[in-house]
PDB file of N, CA, C and O in Angstrom, chain B, residues numbered from 101:
ATOM      1  N   MET B 101      -0.625 127.809 -40.245  1.00  0.00           N
ATOM      2  CA  MET B 101      -0.647 126.761 -41.214  1.00  0.00           C
ATOM      3  C   MET B 101       0.407 125.711 -40.851  1.00  0.00           C
ATOM      4  O   MET B 101       1.563 126.038 -40.579  1.00  0.00           O
ATOM      5  N   GLU B 102      -0.009 124.471 -40.853  1.00  0.00           N
ATOM      6  CA  GLU B 102       0.880 123.397 -40.442  1.00  0.00           C
ATOM      7  C   GLU B 102       1.575 122.786 -41.649  1.00  0.00           C
ATOM      8  O   GLU B 102       0.960 122.547 -42.688  1.00  0.00           O
ATOM      9  N   LYS B 103       2.834 122.547 -41.491  1.00  0.00           N
ATOM     10  CA  LYS B 103       3.637 121.970 -42.556  1.00  0.00           C
ATOM     11  C   LYS B 103       3.382 120.460 -42.618  1.00  0.00           C
ATOM     12  O   LYS B 103       3.421 119.792 -41.585  1.00  0.00           O
ATOM     13  N   PRO B 104       3.123 119.913 -43.805  1.00  0.00           N
ATOM     14  CA  PRO B 104       2.874 118.467 -43.875  1.00  0.00           C
ATOM     15  C   PRO B 104       4.155 117.672 -43.614  1.00  0.00           C
ATOM     16  O   PRO B 104       5.243 118.048 -44.050  1.00  0.00           O
ATOM     17  N   LYS B 105       3.988 116.561 -42.889  1.00  0.00           N
ATOM     18  CA  LYS B 105       5.132 115.709 -42.580  1.00  0.00           C
ATOM     19  C   LYS B 105       5.441 114.806 -43.765  1.00  0.00           C
ATOM     20  O   LYS B 105       4.542 114.332 -44.460  1.00  0.00           O
ATOM     21  N   LYS B 106       6.730 114.579 -43.979  1.00  0.00           N
ATOM     22  CA  LYS B 106       7.130 113.641 -45.020  1.00  0.00           C
ATOM     23  C   LYS B 106       6.982 112.231 -44.463  1.00  0.00           C
ATOM     24  O   LYS B 106       7.418 111.964 -43.343  1.00  0.00           O
ATOM     25  N   PRO B 107       6.388 111.345 -45.208  1.00  0.00           N
ATOM     26  CA  PRO B 107       6.260 109.974 -44.707  1.00  0.00           C
ATOM     27  C   PRO B 107       7.602 109.244 -44.750  1.00  0.00           C
ATOM     28  O   PRO B 107       8.431 109.491 -45.626  1.00  0.00           O
ATOM     29  N   THR B 108       7.797 108.352 -43.799  1.00  0.00           N
ATOM     30  CA  THR B 108       8.996 107.521 -43.804  1.00  0.00           C
ATOM     31  C   THR B 108       8.640 106.150 -44.358  1.00  0.00           C
ATOM     32  O   THR B 108       7.491 105.711 -44.303  1.00  0.00           O
ATOM     33  N   LYS B 109       9.639 105.500 -44.883  1.00  0.00           N
ATOM     34  CA  LYS B 109       9.448 104.130 -45.353  1.00  0.00           C
ATOM     35  C   LYS B 109       9.705 103.219 -44.157  1.00  0.00           C
ATOM     36  O   LYS B 109      10.854 102.946 -43.811  1.00  0.00           O
ATOM     37  N   LYS B 110       8.640 102.756 -43.535  1.00  0.00           N
ATOM     38  CA  LYS B 110       8.801 101.982 -42.310  1.00  0.00           C
ATOM     39  C   LYS B 110       9.517 100.653 -42.500  1.00  0.00           C
ATOM     40  O   LYS B 110      10.295 100.271 -41.627  1.00  0.00           O
ATOM     41  N   PRO B 111       9.296  99.922 -43.601  1.00  0.00           N
ATOM     42  CA  PRO B 111      10.075  98.677 -43.749  1.00  0.00           C
ATOM     43  C   PRO B 111      11.579  98.932 -43.835  1.00  0.00           C
ATOM     44  O   PRO B 111      12.370  98.160 -43.292  1.00  0.00           O
ATOM     45  N   SER B 112      11.970  99.987 -44.500  1.00  0.00           N
ATOM     46  CA  SER B 112      13.388 100.319 -44.606  1.00  0.00           C
ATOM     47  C   SER B 112      13.942 100.762 -43.252  1.00  0.00           C
ATOM     48  O   SER B 112      15.084 100.452 -42.914  1.00  0.00           O
ATOM     49  N   LEU B 113      13.143 101.477 -42.490  1.00  0.00           N
ATOM     50  CA  LEU B 113      13.556 101.916 -41.164  1.00  0.00           C
ATOM     51  C   LEU B 113      13.745 100.720 -40.239  1.00  0.00           C
ATOM     52  O   LEU B 113      14.740 100.643 -39.520  1.00  0.00           O
ATOM     53  N   ILE B 114      12.807  99.800 -40.254  1.00  0.00           N
ATOM     54  CA  ILE B 114      12.907  98.601 -39.422  1.00  0.00           C
ATOM     55  C   ILE B 114      14.107  97.754 -39.842  1.00  0.00           C
ATOM     56  O   ILE B 114      14.809  97.204 -38.993  1.00  0.00           O
ATOM     57  N   LYS B 115      14.339  97.649 -41.137  1.00  0.00           N
ATOM     58  CA  LYS B 115      15.481  96.888 -41.646  1.00  0.00           C
ATOM     59  C   LYS B 115      16.792  97.493 -41.131  1.00  0.00           C
ATOM     60  O   LYS B 115      17.693  96.764 -40.714  1.00  0.00           O
ATOM     61  N   GLY B 116      16.896  98.821 -41.161  1.00  0.00           N
ATOM     62  CA  GLY B 116      18.103  99.484 -40.668  1.00  0.00           C
ATOM     63  C   GLY B 116      18.322  99.281 -39.187  1.00  0.00           C
ATOM     64  O   GLY B 116      19.455  99.092 -38.744  1.00  0.00           O
ATOM     65  N   VAL B 117      17.247  99.318 -38.415  1.00  0.00           N
ATOM     66  CA  VAL B 117      17.364  99.117 -36.970  1.00  0.00           C
ATOM     67  C   VAL B 117      17.780  97.678 -36.666  1.00  0.00           C
ATOM     68  O   VAL B 117      18.581  97.445 -35.762  1.00  0.00           O
ATOM     69  N   ILE B 118      17.247  96.723 -37.407  1.00  0.00           N
ATOM     70  CA  ILE B 118      17.614  95.325 -37.201  1.00  0.00           C
ATOM     71  C   ILE B 118      19.079  95.089 -37.565  1.00  0.00           C
ATOM     72  O   ILE B 118      19.785  94.359 -36.870  1.00  0.00           O
ATOM     73  N   ILE B 119      19.529  95.704 -38.645  1.00  0.00           N
ATOM     74  CA  ILE B 119      20.942  95.561 -39.037  1.00  0.00           C
ATOM     75  C   ILE B 119      21.847  96.155 -37.962  1.00  0.00           C
ATOM     76  O   ILE B 119      22.883  95.576 -37.632  1.00  0.00           O
ATOM     77  N   LEU B 120      21.461  97.304 -37.415  1.00  0.00           N
ATOM     78  CA  LEU B 120      22.256  97.896 -36.332  1.00  0.00           C
ATOM     79  C   LEU B 120      22.268  97.003 -35.102  1.00  0.00           C
ATOM     80  O   LEU B 120      23.292  96.886 -34.429  1.00  0.00           O
ATOM     81  N   ALA B 121      21.138  96.373 -34.804  1.00  0.00           N
ATOM     82  CA  ALA B 121      21.079  95.487 -33.642  1.00  0.00           C
ATOM     83  C   ALA B 121      21.998  94.283 -33.807  1.00  0.00           C
ATOM     84  O   ALA B 121      22.588  93.824 -32.829  1.00  0.00           O
ATOM     85  N   PHE B 122      22.133  93.761 -35.028  1.00  0.00           N
ATOM     86  CA  PHE B 122      23.023  92.641 -35.264  1.00  0.00           C
ATOM     87  C   PHE B 122      24.491  93.054 -35.304  1.00  0.00           C
ATOM     88  O   PHE B 122      25.366  92.206 -35.133  1.00  0.00           O
ATOM     89  N   SER B 123      24.778  94.322 -35.522  1.00  0.00           N
ATOM     90  CA  SER B 123      26.172  94.752 -35.627  1.00  0.00           C
ATOM     91  C   SER B 123      26.823  94.992 -34.272  1.00  0.00           C
ATOM     92  O   SER B 123      28.040  94.859 -34.146  1.00  0.00           O
ATOM     93  N   PHE B 124      26.050  95.338 -33.270  1.00  0.00           N
ATOM     94  CA  PHE B 124      26.650  95.683 -31.981  1.00  0.00           C
ATOM     95  C   PHE B 124      27.370  94.523 -31.298  1.00  0.00           C
ATOM     96  O   PHE B 124      28.416  94.762 -30.694  1.00  0.00           O
ATOM     97  N   PRO B 125      26.885  93.290 -31.352  1.00  0.00           N
ATOM     98  CA  PRO B 125      27.686  92.220 -30.737  1.00  0.00           C
ATOM     99  C   PRO B 125      29.061  92.048 -31.378  1.00  0.00           C
ATOM    100  O   PRO B 125      30.026  91.715 -30.690  1.00  0.00           O
ATOM    101  N   PHE B 126      29.159  92.272 -32.686  1.00  0.00           N
ATOM    102  CA  PHE B 126      30.465  92.170 -33.335  1.00  0.00           C
ATOM    103  C   PHE B 126      31.424  93.227 -32.802  1.00  0.00           C
ATOM    104  O   PHE B 126      32.601  92.946 -32.576  1.00  0.00           O
ATOM    105  N   LEU B 127      30.923  94.438 -32.603  1.00  0.00           N
ATOM    106  CA  LEU B 127      31.806  95.523 -32.177  1.00  0.00           C
ATOM    107  C   LEU B 127      32.176  95.440 -30.705  1.00  0.00           C
ATOM    108  O   LEU B 127      33.298  95.784 -30.331  1.00  0.00           O
ATOM    109  N   PHE B 128      31.252  94.990 -29.867  1.00  0.00           N
ATOM    110  CA  PHE B 128      31.563  94.933 -28.441  1.00  0.00           C
ATOM    111  C   PHE B 128      32.290  93.654 -28.049  1.00  0.00           C
ATOM    112  O   PHE B 128      33.136  93.681 -27.155  1.00  0.00           O
ATOM    113  N   ALA B 129      31.983  92.548 -28.691  1.00  0.00           N
ATOM    114  CA  ALA B 129      32.643  91.293 -28.359  1.00  0.00           C
ATOM    115  C   ALA B 129      34.000  91.174 -29.036  1.00  0.00           C
ATOM    116  O   ALA B 129      34.868  90.449 -28.548  1.00  0.00           O
ATOM    117  N   GLY B 130      34.198  91.864 -30.137  1.00  0.00           N
ATOM    118  CA  GLY B 130      35.458  91.769 -30.866  1.00  0.00           C
ATOM    119  C   GLY B 130      36.680  92.138 -30.036  1.00  0.00           C
ATOM    120  O   GLY B 130      37.604  91.332 -29.936  1.00  0.00           O
ATOM    121  N   PRO B 131      36.721  93.319 -29.438  1.00  0.00           N
ATOM    122  CA  PRO B 131      37.894  93.658 -28.617  1.00  0.00           C
ATOM    123  C   PRO B 131      38.050  92.756 -27.396  1.00  0.00           C
ATOM    124  O   PRO B 131      39.172  92.446 -26.993  1.00  0.00           O
ATOM    125  N   ALA B 132      36.930  92.332 -26.806  1.00  0.00           N
ATOM    126  CA  ALA B 132      37.026  91.438 -25.650  1.00  0.00           C
ATOM    127  C   ALA B 132      37.631  90.102 -26.048  1.00  0.00           C
ATOM    128  O   ALA B 132      38.506  89.584 -25.354  1.00  0.00           O
ATOM    129  N   PHE B 133      37.169  89.540 -27.163  1.00  0.00           N
ATOM    130  CA  PHE B 133      37.731  88.277 -27.619  1.00  0.00           C
ATOM    131  C   PHE B 133      39.178  88.432 -28.068  1.00  0.00           C
ATOM    132  O   PHE B 133      39.972  87.499 -27.950  1.00  0.00           O
ATOM    133  N   TYR B 134      39.521  89.611 -28.582  1.00  0.00           N
ATOM    134  CA  TYR B 134      40.910  89.814 -28.995  1.00  0.00           C
ATOM    135  C   TYR B 134      41.841  89.713 -27.791  1.00  0.00           C
ATOM    136  O   TYR B 134      42.856  89.019 -27.845  1.00  0.00           O
ATOM    137  N   PHE B 135      41.498  90.402 -26.708  1.00  0.00           N
ATOM    138  CA  PHE B 135      42.371  90.366 -25.541  1.00  0.00           C
ATOM    139  C   PHE B 135      42.271  89.048 -24.793  1.00  0.00           C
ATOM    140  O   PHE B 135      43.210  88.658 -24.100  1.00  0.00           O
ATOM    141  N   TRP B 136      41.144  88.356 -24.924  1.00  0.00           N
ATOM    142  CA  TRP B 136      40.956  87.097 -24.218  1.00  0.00           C
ATOM    143  C   TRP B 136      41.558  85.924 -24.983  1.00  0.00           C
ATOM    144  O   TRP B 136      42.201  85.061 -24.385  1.00  0.00           O
ATOM    145  N   ILE B 137      41.356  85.883 -26.302  1.00  0.00           N
ATOM    146  CA  ILE B 137      41.800  84.747 -27.111  1.00  0.00           C
ATOM    147  C   ILE B 137      42.888  85.146 -28.112  1.00  0.00           C
ATOM    148  O   ILE B 137      43.899  84.456 -28.237  1.00  0.00           O
ATOM    149  N   GLY B 138      42.681  86.259 -28.825  1.00  0.00           N
ATOM    150  CA  GLY B 138      43.547  86.618 -29.948  1.00  0.00           C
ATOM    151  C   GLY B 138      44.966  86.983 -29.559  1.00  0.00           C
ATOM    152  O   GLY B 138      45.918  86.492 -30.165  1.00  0.00           O
ATOM    153  N   ALA B 139      45.123  87.836 -28.557  1.00  0.00           N
ATOM    154  CA  ALA B 139      46.466  88.286 -28.183  1.00  0.00           C
ATOM    155  C   ALA B 139      47.318  87.150 -27.622  1.00  0.00           C
ATOM    156  O   ALA B 139      48.479  87.027 -28.010  1.00  0.00           O
ATOM    157  N   PRO B 140      46.784  86.306 -26.716  1.00  0.00           N
ATOM    158  CA  PRO B 140      47.623  85.177 -26.261  1.00  0.00           C
ATOM    159  C   PRO B 140      47.966  84.203 -27.388  1.00  0.00           C
ATOM    160  O   PRO B 140      49.074  83.667 -27.427  1.00  0.00           O
ATOM    161  N   ALA B 141      47.029  83.973 -28.300  1.00  0.00           N
ATOM    162  CA  ALA B 141      47.321  83.076 -29.418  1.00  0.00           C
ATOM    163  C   ALA B 141      48.359  83.688 -30.344  1.00  0.00           C
ATOM    164  O   ALA B 141      49.194  82.972 -30.896  1.00  0.00           O
ATOM    165  N   LEU B 142      48.316  85.006 -30.522  1.00  0.00           N
ATOM    166  CA  LEU B 142      49.290  85.677 -31.380  1.00  0.00           C
ATOM    167  C   LEU B 142      50.696  85.595 -30.776  1.00  0.00           C
ATOM    168  O   LEU B 142      51.677  85.455 -31.506  1.00  0.00           O
ATOM    169  N   ARG B 143      50.793  85.680 -29.453  1.00  0.00           N
ATOM    170  CA  ARG B 143      52.098  85.549 -28.802  1.00  0.00           C
ATOM    171  C   ARG B 143      52.695  84.155 -28.996  1.00  0.00           C
ATOM    172  O   ARG B 143      53.915  83.996 -29.018  1.00  0.00           O
ATOM    173  N   GLN B 144      51.832  83.152 -29.137  1.00  0.00           N
ATOM    174  CA  GLN B 144      52.306  81.781 -29.353  1.00  0.00           C
ATOM    175  C   GLN B 144      52.550  81.486 -30.827  1.00  0.00           C
ATOM    176  O   GLN B 144      53.002  80.395 -31.174  1.00  0.00           O
ATOM    177  N   GLY B 145      52.256  82.447 -31.693  1.00  0.00           N
ATOM    178  CA  GLY B 145      52.505  82.279 -33.116  1.00  0.00           C
ATOM    179  C   GLY B 145      51.283  81.842 -33.908  1.00  0.00           C
ATOM    180  O   GLY B 145      51.382  81.637 -35.118  1.00  0.00           O
ATOM    181  N   ASN B 146      50.146  81.698 -33.268  1.00  0.00           N
ATOM    182  CA  ASN B 146      48.904  81.331 -33.961  1.00  0.00           C
ATOM    183  C   ASN B 146      48.148  82.609 -34.313  1.00  0.00           C
ATOM    184  O   ASN B 146      47.613  83.284 -33.432  1.00  0.00           O
ATOM    185  N   TRP B 147      48.106  82.930 -35.572  1.00  0.00           N
ATOM    186  CA  TRP B 147      47.460  84.174 -35.989  1.00  0.00           C
ATOM    187  C   TRP B 147      46.048  83.951 -36.481  1.00  0.00           C
ATOM    188  O   TRP B 147      45.370  84.921 -36.816  1.00  0.00           O
ATOM    189  N   GLY B 148      45.575  82.727 -36.540  1.00  0.00           N
ATOM    190  CA  GLY B 148      44.245  82.421 -37.070  1.00  0.00           C
ATOM    191  C   GLY B 148      43.122  83.059 -36.277  1.00  0.00           C
ATOM    192  O   GLY B 148      42.219  83.666 -36.853  1.00  0.00           O
ATOM    193  N   TRP B 149      43.170  82.924 -34.932  1.00  0.00           N
ATOM    194  CA  TRP B 149      42.130  83.537 -34.107  1.00  0.00           C
ATOM    195  C   TRP B 149      42.155  85.052 -34.215  1.00  0.00           C
ATOM    196  O   TRP B 149      41.110  85.699 -34.278  1.00  0.00           O
ATOM    197  N   THR B 150      43.347  85.604 -34.237  1.00  0.00           N
ATOM    198  CA  THR B 150      43.456  87.064 -34.330  1.00  0.00           C
ATOM    199  C   THR B 150      42.876  87.566 -35.646  1.00  0.00           C
ATOM    200  O   THR B 150      42.164  88.571 -35.664  1.00  0.00           O
ATOM    201  N   ALA B 151      43.166  86.890 -36.727  1.00  0.00           N
ATOM    202  CA  ALA B 151      42.620  87.302 -38.030  1.00  0.00           C
ATOM    203  C   ALA B 151      41.100  87.182 -38.042  1.00  0.00           C
ATOM    204  O   ALA B 151      40.411  88.064 -38.555  1.00  0.00           O
ATOM    205  N   PHE B 152      40.574  86.093 -37.478  1.00  0.00           N
ATOM    206  CA  PHE B 152      39.126  85.909 -37.426  1.00  0.00           C
ATOM    207  C   PHE B 152      38.451  87.011 -36.615  1.00  0.00           C
ATOM    208  O   PHE B 152      37.405  87.522 -37.016  1.00  0.00           O
ATOM    209  N   ILE B 153      39.035  87.375 -35.490  1.00  0.00           N
ATOM    210  CA  ILE B 153      38.441  88.401 -34.621  1.00  0.00           C
ATOM    211  C   ILE B 153      38.509  89.773 -35.284  1.00  0.00           C
ATOM    212  O   ILE B 153      37.543  90.532 -35.219  1.00  0.00           O
ATOM    213  N   VAL B 154      39.621  90.103 -35.915  1.00  0.00           N
ATOM    214  CA  VAL B 154      39.738  91.406 -36.583  1.00  0.00           C
ATOM    215  C   VAL B 154      38.767  91.488 -37.759  1.00  0.00           C
ATOM    216  O   VAL B 154      38.157  92.533 -37.983  1.00  0.00           O
ATOM    217  N   ILE B 155      38.620  90.405 -38.508  1.00  0.00           N
ATOM    218  CA  ILE B 155      37.658  90.394 -39.619  1.00  0.00           C
ATOM    219  C   ILE B 155      36.237  90.562 -39.099  1.00  0.00           C
ATOM    220  O   ILE B 155      35.428  91.254 -39.718  1.00  0.00           O
ATOM    221  N   SER B 156      35.925  89.934 -37.966  1.00  0.00           N
ATOM    222  CA  SER B 156      34.580  90.095 -37.411  1.00  0.00           C
ATOM    223  C   SER B 156      34.316  91.526 -36.959  1.00  0.00           C
ATOM    224  O   SER B 156      33.185  92.003 -37.056  1.00  0.00           O
ATOM    225  N   MET B 157      35.341  92.218 -36.468  1.00  0.00           N
ATOM    226  CA  MET B 157      35.150  93.626 -36.106  1.00  0.00           C
ATOM    227  C   MET B 157      34.918  94.486 -37.351  1.00  0.00           C
ATOM    228  O   MET B 157      34.120  95.421 -37.311  1.00  0.00           O
ATOM    229  N   PHE B 158      35.603  94.181 -38.446  1.00  0.00           N
ATOM    230  CA  PHE B 158      35.341  94.911 -39.690  1.00  0.00           C
ATOM    231  C   PHE B 158      33.951  94.621 -40.231  1.00  0.00           C
ATOM    232  O   PHE B 158      33.301  95.507 -40.788  1.00  0.00           O
ATOM    233  N   VAL B 159      33.492  93.386 -40.071  1.00  0.00           N
ATOM    234  CA  VAL B 159      32.119  93.047 -40.474  1.00  0.00           C
ATOM    235  C   VAL B 159      31.119  93.855 -39.659  1.00  0.00           C
ATOM    236  O   VAL B 159      30.131  94.350 -40.201  1.00  0.00           O
ATOM    237  N   GLY B 160      31.368  93.992 -38.363  1.00  0.00           N
ATOM    238  CA  GLY B 160      30.500  94.806 -37.516  1.00  0.00           C
ATOM    239  C   GLY B 160      30.472  96.262 -37.942  1.00  0.00           C
ATOM    240  O   GLY B 160      29.412  96.888 -37.948  1.00  0.00           O
ATOM    241  N   ALA B 161      31.627  96.804 -38.298  1.00  0.00           N
ATOM    242  CA  ALA B 161      31.674  98.192 -38.766  1.00  0.00           C
ATOM    243  C   ALA B 161      30.929  98.344 -40.090  1.00  0.00           C
ATOM    244  O   ALA B 161      30.232  99.336 -40.300  1.00  0.00           O
ATOM    245  N   GLY B 162      31.073  97.368 -40.977  1.00  0.00           N
ATOM    246  CA  GLY B 162      30.341  97.416 -42.246  1.00  0.00           C
ATOM    247  C   GLY B 162      28.838  97.320 -42.037  1.00  0.00           C
ATOM    248  O   GLY B 162      28.071  97.988 -42.730  1.00  0.00           O
ATOM    249  N   LEU B 163      28.411  96.489 -41.080  1.00  0.00           N
ATOM    250  CA  LEU B 163      26.981  96.390 -40.788  1.00  0.00           C
ATOM    251  C   LEU B 163      26.433  97.693 -40.214  1.00  0.00           C
ATOM    252  O   LEU B 163      25.296  98.069 -40.499  1.00  0.00           O
ATOM    253  N   ILE B 164      27.234  98.375 -39.413  1.00  0.00           N
ATOM    254  CA  ILE B 164      26.775  99.666 -38.878  1.00  0.00           C
ATOM    255  C   ILE B 164      26.589 100.668 -40.011  1.00  0.00           C
ATOM    256  O   ILE B 164      25.592 101.390 -40.043  1.00  0.00           O
ATOM    257  N   ILE B 165      27.531 100.717 -40.932  1.00  0.00           N
ATOM    258  CA  ILE B 165      27.397 101.636 -42.065  1.00  0.00           C
ATOM    259  C   ILE B 165      26.162 101.290 -42.886  1.00  0.00           C
ATOM    260  O   ILE B 165      25.409 102.173 -43.295  1.00  0.00           O
ATOM    261  N   ARG B 166      25.963  99.998 -43.124  1.00  0.00           N
ATOM    262  CA  ARG B 166      24.795  99.569 -43.906  1.00  0.00           C
ATOM    263  C   ARG B 166      23.489  99.908 -43.194  1.00  0.00           C
ATOM    264  O   ARG B 166      22.525 100.324 -43.836  1.00  0.00           O
ATOM    265  N   GLY B 167      23.448  99.733 -41.869  1.00  0.00           N
ATOM    266  CA  GLY B 167      22.253 100.063 -41.107  1.00  0.00           C
ATOM    267  C   GLY B 167      21.946 101.546 -41.112  1.00  0.00           C
ATOM    268  O   GLY B 167      20.791 101.946 -41.255  1.00  0.00           O
ATOM    269  N   ILE B 168      22.975 102.361 -40.957  1.00  0.00           N
ATOM    270  CA  ILE B 168      22.773 103.814 -40.978  1.00  0.00           C
ATOM    271  C   ILE B 168      22.289 104.262 -42.346  1.00  0.00           C
ATOM    272  O   ILE B 168      21.421 105.129 -42.441  1.00  0.00           O
ATOM    273  N   VAL B 169      22.838 103.686 -43.406  1.00  0.00           N
ATOM    274  CA  VAL B 169      22.398 104.032 -44.756  1.00  0.00           C
ATOM    275  C   VAL B 169      20.924 103.662 -44.950  1.00  0.00           C
ATOM    276  O   VAL B 169      20.167 104.431 -45.542  1.00  0.00           O
ATOM    277  N   ALA B 170      20.519 102.502 -44.459  1.00  0.00           N
ATOM    278  CA  ALA B 170      19.117 102.091 -44.587  1.00  0.00           C
ATOM    279  C   ALA B 170      18.193 103.024 -43.816  1.00  0.00           C
ATOM    280  O   ALA B 170      17.111 103.358 -44.297  1.00  0.00           O
ATOM    281  N   ILE B 171      18.605 103.447 -42.628  1.00  0.00           N
ATOM    282  CA  ILE B 171      17.777 104.363 -41.846  1.00  0.00           C
ATOM    283  C   ILE B 171      17.680 105.723 -42.531  1.00  0.00           C
ATOM    284  O   ILE B 171      16.597 106.303 -42.611  1.00  0.00           O
ATOM    285  N   LEU B 172      18.803 106.232 -43.024  1.00  0.00           N
ATOM    286  CA  LEU B 172      18.771 107.526 -43.694  1.00  0.00           C
ATOM    287  C   LEU B 172      17.961 107.471 -44.993  1.00  0.00           C
ATOM    288  O   LEU B 172      17.294 108.443 -45.350  1.00  0.00           O
ATOM    289  N   ASP B 173      18.017 106.345 -45.695  1.00  0.00           N
ATOM    290  CA  ASP B 173      17.189 106.192 -46.900  1.00  0.00           C
ATOM    291  C   ASP B 173      15.705 106.233 -46.568  1.00  0.00           C
ATOM    292  O   ASP B 173      14.903 106.763 -47.336  1.00  0.00           O
ATOM    293  N   SER B 174      15.345 105.670 -45.420  1.00  0.00           N
ATOM    294  CA  SER B 174      13.912 105.684 -45.070  1.00  0.00           C
ATOM    295  C   SER B 174      13.437 107.102 -44.761  1.00  0.00           C
ATOM    296  O   SER B 174      12.261 107.409 -44.954  1.00  0.00           O
ATOM    297  N   PHE B 175      14.321 107.960 -44.291  1.00  0.00           N
ATOM    298  CA  PHE B 175      13.916 109.332 -43.970  1.00  0.00           C
ATOM    299  C   PHE B 175      13.974 110.269 -45.174  1.00  0.00           C
ATOM    300  O   PHE B 175      13.092 111.112 -45.345  1.00  0.00           O
ATOM    301  N   PHE B 176      14.996 110.130 -46.001  1.00  0.00           N
ATOM    302  CA  PHE B 176      15.243 111.148 -47.023  1.00  0.00           C
ATOM    303  C   PHE B 176      14.950 110.737 -48.457  1.00  0.00           C
ATOM    304  O   PHE B 176      15.069 111.564 -49.360  1.00  0.00           O
ATOM    305  N   GLU B 177      14.576 109.506 -48.693  1.00  0.00           N
ATOM    306  CA  GLU B 177      14.279 109.095 -50.061  1.00  0.00           C
ATOM    307  C   GLU B 177      12.841 109.467 -50.414  1.00  0.00           C
ATOM    308  O   GLU B 177      11.940 109.348 -49.584  1.00  0.00           O
ATOM    309  N   ASN B 178      12.639 109.908 -51.624  1.00  0.00           N
ATOM    310  CA  ASN B 178      11.294 110.334 -52.049  1.00  0.00           C
ATOM    311  C   ASN B 178      10.451 109.166 -52.447  1.00  0.00           C
ATOM    312  O   ASN B 178       9.294 109.342 -52.830  1.00  0.00           O
TER     313      ASN B 178
END
């Protein structure tokens, strides 16, 4: 006897994958821009670029959490 598969919510799954796709540039470019632009500017006393880059990395982390939540909702929500 075969166990019936639970259906997934495909729009929610696609939404989660798209959110994850948009989050990766923030996470990978953030440290590169920090060492390229942020750290030299911070040594000169300009903290604006550094703050912008660190905030963008936090935005990327938040988008990853949001994407994972959307994907898990598509699998486990009734």
